[in-house]
XYZ file of N, CA, C and O in Angstrom:
592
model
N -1.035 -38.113 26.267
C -0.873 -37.286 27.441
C -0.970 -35.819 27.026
O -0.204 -35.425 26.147
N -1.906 -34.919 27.618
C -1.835 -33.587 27.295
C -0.805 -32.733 27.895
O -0.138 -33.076 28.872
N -0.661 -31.264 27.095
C 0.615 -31.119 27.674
C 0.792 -30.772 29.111
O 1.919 -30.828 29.603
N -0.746 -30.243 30.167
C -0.442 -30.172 31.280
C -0.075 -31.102 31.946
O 0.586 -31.159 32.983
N -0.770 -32.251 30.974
C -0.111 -33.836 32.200
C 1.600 -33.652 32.127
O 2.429 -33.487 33.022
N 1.663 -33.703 31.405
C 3.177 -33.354 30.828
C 3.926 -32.605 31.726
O 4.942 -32.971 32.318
N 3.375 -31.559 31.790
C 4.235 -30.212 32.972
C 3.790 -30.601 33.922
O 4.356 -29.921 34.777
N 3.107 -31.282 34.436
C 3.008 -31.711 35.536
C 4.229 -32.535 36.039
O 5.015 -32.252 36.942
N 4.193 -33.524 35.302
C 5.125 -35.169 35.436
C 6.751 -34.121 35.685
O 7.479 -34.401 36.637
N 7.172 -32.823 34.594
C 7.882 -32.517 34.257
C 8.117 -31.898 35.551
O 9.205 -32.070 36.100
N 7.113 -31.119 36.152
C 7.909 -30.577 37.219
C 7.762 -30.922 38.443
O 8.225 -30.207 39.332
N 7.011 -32.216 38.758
C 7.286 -33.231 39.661
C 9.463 -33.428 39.422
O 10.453 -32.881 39.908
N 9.227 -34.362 38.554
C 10.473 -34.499 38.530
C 11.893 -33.623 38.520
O 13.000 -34.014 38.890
N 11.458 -32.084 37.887
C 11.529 -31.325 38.192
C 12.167 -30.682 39.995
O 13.264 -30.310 40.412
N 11.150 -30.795 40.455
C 11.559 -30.626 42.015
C 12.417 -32.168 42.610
O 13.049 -32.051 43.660
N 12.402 -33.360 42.006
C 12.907 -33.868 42.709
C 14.213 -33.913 42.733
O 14.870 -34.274 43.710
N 14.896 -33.363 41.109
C 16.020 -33.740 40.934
C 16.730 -31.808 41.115
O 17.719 -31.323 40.566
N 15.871 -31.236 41.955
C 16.418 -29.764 42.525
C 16.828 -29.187 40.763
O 17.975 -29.484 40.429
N 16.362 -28.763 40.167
C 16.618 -28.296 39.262
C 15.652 -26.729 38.994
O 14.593 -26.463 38.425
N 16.409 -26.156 39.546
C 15.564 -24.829 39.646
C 15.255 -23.992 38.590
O 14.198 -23.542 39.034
N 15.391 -23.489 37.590
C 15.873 -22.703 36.323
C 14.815 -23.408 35.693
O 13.858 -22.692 35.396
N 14.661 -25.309 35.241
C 13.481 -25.708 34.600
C 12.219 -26.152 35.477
O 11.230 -26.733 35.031
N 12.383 -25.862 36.489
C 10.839 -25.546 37.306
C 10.221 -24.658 37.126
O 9.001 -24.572 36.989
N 11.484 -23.417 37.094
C 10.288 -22.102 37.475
C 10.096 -22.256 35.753
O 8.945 -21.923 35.472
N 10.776 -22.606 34.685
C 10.327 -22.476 33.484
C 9.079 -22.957 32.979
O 8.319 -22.353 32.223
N 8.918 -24.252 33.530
C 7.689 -24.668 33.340
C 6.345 -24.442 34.506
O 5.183 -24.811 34.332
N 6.912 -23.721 35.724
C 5.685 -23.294 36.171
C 4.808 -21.887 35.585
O 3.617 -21.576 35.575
N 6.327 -21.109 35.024
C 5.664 -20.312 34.145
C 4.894 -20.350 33.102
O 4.036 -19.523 32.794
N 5.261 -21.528 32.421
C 4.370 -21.970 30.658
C 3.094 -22.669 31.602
O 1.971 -22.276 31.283
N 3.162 -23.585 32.637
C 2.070 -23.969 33.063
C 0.903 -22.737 33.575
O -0.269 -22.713 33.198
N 1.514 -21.794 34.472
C 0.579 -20.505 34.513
C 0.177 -19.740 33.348
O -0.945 -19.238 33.409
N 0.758 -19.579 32.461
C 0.651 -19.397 31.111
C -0.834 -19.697 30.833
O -1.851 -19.023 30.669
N -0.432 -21.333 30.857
C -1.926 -22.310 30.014
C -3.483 -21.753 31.220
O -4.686 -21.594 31.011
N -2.948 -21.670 31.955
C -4.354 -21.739 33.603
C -4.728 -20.739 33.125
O -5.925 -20.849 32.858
N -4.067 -19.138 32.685
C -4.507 -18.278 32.874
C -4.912 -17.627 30.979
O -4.950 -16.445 30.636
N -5.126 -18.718 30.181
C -5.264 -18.158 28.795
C -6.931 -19.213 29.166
O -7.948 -18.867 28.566
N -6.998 -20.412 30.147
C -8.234 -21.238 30.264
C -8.960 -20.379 31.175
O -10.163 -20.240 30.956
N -8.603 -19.969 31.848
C -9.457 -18.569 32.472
C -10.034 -17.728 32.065
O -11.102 -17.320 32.523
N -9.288 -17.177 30.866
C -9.638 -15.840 30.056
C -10.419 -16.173 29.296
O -11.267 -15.350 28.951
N -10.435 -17.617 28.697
C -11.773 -18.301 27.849
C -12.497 -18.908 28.338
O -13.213 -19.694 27.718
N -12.558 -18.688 29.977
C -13.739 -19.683 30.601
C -13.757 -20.889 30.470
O -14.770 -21.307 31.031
N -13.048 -21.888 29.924
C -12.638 -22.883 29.599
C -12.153 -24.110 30.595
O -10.983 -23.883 30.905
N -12.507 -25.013 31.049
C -11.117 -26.063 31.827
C -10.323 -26.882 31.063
O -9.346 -27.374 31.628
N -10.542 -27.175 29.762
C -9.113 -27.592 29.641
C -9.130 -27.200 27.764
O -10.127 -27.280 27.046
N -7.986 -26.859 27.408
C -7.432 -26.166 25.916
C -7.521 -26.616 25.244
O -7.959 -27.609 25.825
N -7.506 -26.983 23.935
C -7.788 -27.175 23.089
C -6.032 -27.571 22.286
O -5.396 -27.210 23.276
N -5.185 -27.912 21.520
C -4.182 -28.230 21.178
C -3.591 -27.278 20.529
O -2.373 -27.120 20.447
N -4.706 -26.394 19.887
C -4.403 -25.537 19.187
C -4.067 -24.556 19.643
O -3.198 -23.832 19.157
N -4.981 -24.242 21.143
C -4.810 -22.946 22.229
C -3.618 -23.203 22.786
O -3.046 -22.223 23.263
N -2.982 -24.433 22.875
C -2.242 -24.758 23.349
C -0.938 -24.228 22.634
O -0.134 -23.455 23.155
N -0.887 -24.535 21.898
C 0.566 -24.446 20.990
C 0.364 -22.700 20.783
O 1.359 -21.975 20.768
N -1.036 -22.140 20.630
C -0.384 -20.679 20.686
C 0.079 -20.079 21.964
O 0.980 -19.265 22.164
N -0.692 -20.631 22.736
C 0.257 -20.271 24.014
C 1.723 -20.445 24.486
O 2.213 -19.596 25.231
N 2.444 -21.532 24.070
C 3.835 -21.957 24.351
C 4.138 -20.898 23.246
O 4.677 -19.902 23.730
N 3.938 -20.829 21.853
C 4.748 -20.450 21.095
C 4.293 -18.588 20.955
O 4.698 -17.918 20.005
N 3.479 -18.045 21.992
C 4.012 -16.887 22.705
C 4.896 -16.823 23.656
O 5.739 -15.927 23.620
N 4.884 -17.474 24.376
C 5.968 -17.429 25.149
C 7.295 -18.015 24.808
O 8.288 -17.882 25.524
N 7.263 -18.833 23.397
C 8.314 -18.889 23.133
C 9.076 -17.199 22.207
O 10.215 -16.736 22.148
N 8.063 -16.864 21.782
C 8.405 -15.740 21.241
C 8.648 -14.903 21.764
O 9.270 -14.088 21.082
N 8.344 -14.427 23.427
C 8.812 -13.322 24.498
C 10.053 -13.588 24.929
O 10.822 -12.671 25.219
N 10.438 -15.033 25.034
C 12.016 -15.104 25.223
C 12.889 -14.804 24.626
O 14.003 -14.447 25.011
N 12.194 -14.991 22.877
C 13.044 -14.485 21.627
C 13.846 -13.371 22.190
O 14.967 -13.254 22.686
N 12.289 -12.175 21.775
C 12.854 -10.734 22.064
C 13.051 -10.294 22.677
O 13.408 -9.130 22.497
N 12.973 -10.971 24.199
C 14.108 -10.390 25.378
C 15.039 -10.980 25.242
O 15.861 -10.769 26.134
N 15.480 -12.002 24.149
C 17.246 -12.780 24.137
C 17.974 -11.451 23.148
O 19.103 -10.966 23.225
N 16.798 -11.109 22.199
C 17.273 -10.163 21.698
C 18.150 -9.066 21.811
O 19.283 -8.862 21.376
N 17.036 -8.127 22.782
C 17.051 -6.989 23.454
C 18.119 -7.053 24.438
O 18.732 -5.992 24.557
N 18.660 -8.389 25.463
C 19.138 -8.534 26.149
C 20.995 -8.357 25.712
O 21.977 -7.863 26.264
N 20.663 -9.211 24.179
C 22.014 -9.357 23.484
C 22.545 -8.318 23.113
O 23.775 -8.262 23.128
N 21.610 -6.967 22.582
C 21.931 -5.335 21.838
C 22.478 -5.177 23.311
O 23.619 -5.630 23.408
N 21.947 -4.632 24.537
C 22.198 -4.164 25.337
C 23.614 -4.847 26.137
O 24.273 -4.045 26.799
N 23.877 -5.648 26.112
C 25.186 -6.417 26.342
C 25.441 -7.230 27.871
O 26.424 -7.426 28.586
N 23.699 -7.642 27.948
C 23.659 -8.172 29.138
C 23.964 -9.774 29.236
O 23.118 -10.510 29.745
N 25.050 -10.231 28.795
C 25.154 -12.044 29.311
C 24.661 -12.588 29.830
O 24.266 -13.734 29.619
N 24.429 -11.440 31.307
C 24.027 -12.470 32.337
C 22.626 -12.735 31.971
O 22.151 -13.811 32.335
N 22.059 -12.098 31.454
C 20.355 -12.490 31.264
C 20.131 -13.117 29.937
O 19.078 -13.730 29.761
N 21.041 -13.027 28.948
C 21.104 -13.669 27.648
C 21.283 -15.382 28.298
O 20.312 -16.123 28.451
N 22.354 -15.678 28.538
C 22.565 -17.055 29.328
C 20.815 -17.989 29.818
O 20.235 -19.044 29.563
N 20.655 -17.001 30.464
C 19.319 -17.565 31.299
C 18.384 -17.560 30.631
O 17.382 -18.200 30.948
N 18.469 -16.706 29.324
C 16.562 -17.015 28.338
C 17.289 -17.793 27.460
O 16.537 -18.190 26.570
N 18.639 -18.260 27.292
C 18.828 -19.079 26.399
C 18.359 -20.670 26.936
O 17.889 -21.578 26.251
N 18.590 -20.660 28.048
C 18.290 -22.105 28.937
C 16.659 -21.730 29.179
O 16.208 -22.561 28.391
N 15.764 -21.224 29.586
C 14.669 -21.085 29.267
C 14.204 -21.407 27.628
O 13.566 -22.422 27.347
N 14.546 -20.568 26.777
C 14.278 -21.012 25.451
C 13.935 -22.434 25.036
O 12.969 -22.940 24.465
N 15.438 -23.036 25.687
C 15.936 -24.519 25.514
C 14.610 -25.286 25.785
O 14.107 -26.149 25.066
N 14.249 -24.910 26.700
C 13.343 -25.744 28.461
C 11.971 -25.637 27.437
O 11.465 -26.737 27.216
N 11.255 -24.398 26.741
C 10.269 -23.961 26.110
C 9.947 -24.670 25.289
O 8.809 -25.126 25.407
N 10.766 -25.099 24.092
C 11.215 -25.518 22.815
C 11.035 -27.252 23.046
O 10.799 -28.145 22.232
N 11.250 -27.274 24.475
C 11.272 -29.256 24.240
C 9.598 -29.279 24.224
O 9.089 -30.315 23.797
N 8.743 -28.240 24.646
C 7.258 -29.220 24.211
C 6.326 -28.246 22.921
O 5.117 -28.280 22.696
N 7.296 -27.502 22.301
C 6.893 -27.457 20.688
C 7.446 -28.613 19.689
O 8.626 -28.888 19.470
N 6.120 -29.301 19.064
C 5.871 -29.834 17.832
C 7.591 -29.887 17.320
O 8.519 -29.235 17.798
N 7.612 -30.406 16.740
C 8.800 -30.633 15.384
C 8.917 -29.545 14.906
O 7.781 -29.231 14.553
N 9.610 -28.739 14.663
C 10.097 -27.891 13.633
C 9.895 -28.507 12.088
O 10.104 -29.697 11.856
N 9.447 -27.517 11.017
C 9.784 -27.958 9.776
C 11.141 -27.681 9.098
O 11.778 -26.632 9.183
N 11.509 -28.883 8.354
C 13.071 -28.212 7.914
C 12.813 -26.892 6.723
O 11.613 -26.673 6.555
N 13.379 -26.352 6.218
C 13.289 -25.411 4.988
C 12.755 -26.086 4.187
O 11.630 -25.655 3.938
N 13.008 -26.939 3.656
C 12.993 -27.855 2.593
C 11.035 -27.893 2.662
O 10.194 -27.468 1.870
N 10.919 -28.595 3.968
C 9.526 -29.093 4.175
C 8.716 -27.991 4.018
O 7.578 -28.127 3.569
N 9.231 -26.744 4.380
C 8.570 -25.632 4.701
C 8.505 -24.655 3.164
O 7.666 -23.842 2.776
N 9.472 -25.034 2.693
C 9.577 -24.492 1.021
C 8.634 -25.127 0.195
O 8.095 -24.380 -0.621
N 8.246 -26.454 0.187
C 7.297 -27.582 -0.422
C 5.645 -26.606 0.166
O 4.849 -26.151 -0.655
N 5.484 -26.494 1.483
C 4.000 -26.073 1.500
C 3.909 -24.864 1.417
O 2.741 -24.480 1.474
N 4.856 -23.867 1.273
C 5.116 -22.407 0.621
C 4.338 -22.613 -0.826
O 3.245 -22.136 -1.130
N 5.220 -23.475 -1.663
C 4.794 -23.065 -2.807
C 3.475 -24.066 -3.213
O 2.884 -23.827 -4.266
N 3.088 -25.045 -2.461
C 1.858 -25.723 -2.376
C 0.897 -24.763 -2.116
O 0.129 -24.706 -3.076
N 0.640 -24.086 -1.358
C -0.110 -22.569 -1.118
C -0.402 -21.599 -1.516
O -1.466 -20.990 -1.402
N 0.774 -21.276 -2.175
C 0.643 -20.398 -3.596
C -0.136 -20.978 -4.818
O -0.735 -20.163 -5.519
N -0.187 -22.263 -5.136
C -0.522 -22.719 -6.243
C -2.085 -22.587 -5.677
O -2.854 -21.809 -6.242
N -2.494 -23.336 -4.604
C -3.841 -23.417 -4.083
C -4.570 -21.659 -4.152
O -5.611 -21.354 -4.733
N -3.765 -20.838 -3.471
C -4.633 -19.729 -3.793
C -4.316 -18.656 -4.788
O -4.708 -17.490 -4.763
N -3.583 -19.210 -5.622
C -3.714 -18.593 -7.001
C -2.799 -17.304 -7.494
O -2.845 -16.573 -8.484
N -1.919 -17.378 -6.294
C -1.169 -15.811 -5.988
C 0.173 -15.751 -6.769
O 1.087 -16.576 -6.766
N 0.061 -14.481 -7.493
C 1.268 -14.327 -8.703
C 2.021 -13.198 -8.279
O 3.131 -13.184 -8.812
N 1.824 -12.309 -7.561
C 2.530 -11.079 -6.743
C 2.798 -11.324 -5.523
O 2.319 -12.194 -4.795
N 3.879 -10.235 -5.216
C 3.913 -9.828 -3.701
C 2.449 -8.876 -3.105
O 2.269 -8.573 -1.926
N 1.576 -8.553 -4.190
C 0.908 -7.985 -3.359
C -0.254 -8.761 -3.056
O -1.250 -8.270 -2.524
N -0.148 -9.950 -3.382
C -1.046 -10.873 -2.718
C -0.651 -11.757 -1.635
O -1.320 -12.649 -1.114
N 0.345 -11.440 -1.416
C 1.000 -12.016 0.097
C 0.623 -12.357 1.521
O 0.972 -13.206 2.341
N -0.428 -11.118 1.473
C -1.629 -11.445 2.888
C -2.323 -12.412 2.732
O -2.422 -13.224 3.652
N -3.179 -12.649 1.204
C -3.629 -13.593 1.305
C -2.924 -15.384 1.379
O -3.458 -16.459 1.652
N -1.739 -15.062 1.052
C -0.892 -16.587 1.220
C -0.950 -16.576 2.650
O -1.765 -17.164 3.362
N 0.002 -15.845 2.990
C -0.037 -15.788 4.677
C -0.978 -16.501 5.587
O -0.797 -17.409 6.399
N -2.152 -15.757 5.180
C -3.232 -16.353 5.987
C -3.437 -17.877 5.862
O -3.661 -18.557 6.864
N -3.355 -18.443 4.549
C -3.618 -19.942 4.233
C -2.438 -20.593 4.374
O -2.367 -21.748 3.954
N -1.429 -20.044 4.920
C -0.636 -21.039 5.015
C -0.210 -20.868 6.914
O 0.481 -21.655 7.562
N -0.695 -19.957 7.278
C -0.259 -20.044 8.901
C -0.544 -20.662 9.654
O -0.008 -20.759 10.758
N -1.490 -21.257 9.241
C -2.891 -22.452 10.056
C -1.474 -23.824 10.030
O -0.686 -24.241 10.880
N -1.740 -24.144 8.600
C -0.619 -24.984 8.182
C 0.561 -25.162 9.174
O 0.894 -26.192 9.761
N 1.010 -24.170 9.217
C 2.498 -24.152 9.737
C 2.599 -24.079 11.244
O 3.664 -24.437 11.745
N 1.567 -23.635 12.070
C 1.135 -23.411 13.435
C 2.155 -23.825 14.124
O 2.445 -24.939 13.687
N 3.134 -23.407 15.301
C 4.128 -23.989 16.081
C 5.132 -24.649 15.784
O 5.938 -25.072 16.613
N 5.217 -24.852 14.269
C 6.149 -25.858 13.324
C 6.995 -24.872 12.539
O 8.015 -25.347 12.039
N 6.742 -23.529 12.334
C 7.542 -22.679 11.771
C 7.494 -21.358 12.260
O 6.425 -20.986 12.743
N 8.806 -20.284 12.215
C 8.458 -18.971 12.493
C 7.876 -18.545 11.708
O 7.981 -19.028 10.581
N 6.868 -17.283 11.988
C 6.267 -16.354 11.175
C 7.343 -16.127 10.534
O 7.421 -16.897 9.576
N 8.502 -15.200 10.635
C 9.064 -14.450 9.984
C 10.119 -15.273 8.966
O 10.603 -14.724 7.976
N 10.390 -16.566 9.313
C 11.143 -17.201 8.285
C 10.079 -18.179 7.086
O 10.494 -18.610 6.011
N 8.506 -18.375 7.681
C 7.919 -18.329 6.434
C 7.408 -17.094 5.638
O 6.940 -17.229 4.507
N 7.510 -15.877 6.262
C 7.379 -14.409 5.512
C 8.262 -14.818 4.335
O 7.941 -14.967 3.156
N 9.637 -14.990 5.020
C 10.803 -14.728 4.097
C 10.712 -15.793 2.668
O 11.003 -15.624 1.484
N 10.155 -16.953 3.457
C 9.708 -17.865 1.956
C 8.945 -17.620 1.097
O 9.243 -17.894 -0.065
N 7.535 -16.934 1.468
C 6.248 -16.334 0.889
C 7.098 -15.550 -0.262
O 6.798 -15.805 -1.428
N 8.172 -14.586 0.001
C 8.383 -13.524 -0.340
C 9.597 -13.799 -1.384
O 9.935 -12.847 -2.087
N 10.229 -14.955 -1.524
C 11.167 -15.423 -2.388
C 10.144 -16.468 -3.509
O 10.492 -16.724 -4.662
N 9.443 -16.740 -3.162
C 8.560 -17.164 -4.202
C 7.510 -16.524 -4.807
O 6.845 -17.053 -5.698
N 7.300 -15.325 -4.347
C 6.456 -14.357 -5.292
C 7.092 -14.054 -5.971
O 6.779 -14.325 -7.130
N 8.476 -13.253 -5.733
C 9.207 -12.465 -6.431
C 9.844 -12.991 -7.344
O 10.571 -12.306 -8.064
């Protein structure tokens, strides 16, 4: 099932069981997908287009949970945390550290990198890899404990 079938089924059921908060969540990730297949002329995504799309928008909730939390707003922290939640059920598996430490340094060995200042080039060969399964910034942080 692709994931629009998915948000579909989801927010069928969705409306039936009056659940407002994960409707509009997923009518948003569903407008999301319509309007990234638009911009590529496209009718239907690709898995890959796919997962970068959720996992921008999983990343805009981040930094407005962020921004929301410095500024000392609850009431809107609360609500991208339950959005987040809602986002997160149709990303891939997470990798544990462990898993994610194993193709860190599998990557390094493959492209040959003995510094931090070859770090862009790990990066790049290992982001493909990790696609929707890890944050950028907590495999930065691995890249960067195994150069050093």
């Amino acid at each position: 099932m692709s994931l629009l079938e998915r948000l579909n089924n989801d927010m069928k059921q969705a409306m039936k069981n009056k659940e407002k908060d994960r409707l509009s969540v997923i009518r948003m990730v569903k407008a999301s997908l319509q309007n990234e297949a638009i911009k590529l002329g496209t009718k239907e995504l690709s898995e890959d287009v796919e997962l970068t799309v959720l996992s921008r928008e999983l990343k805009q909730r981040k930094d407005s949970l962020h921004e929301f939390d410095k500024a000392g707003r609850e009431d809107l922290v609360e609500k991208l945390r339950t959005e987040l939640a809602i986002v997160e059920l149709y990303m891939p598996k997470q990798l544990s550290e462990d898993e994610l430490s194993v193709i860190v340094k599998e990557t390094i060995a493959e492209v040959g990198a003995t510094s931090k200042a070859e770090m862009g080039k790990v990066m790049a060969a290992i982001m493909p890899k990790v696609k929707g399964k890890a944050d950028g910034s907590l495999v930065n942080k691995f890249v960067q404990q195994h150069l050093s």
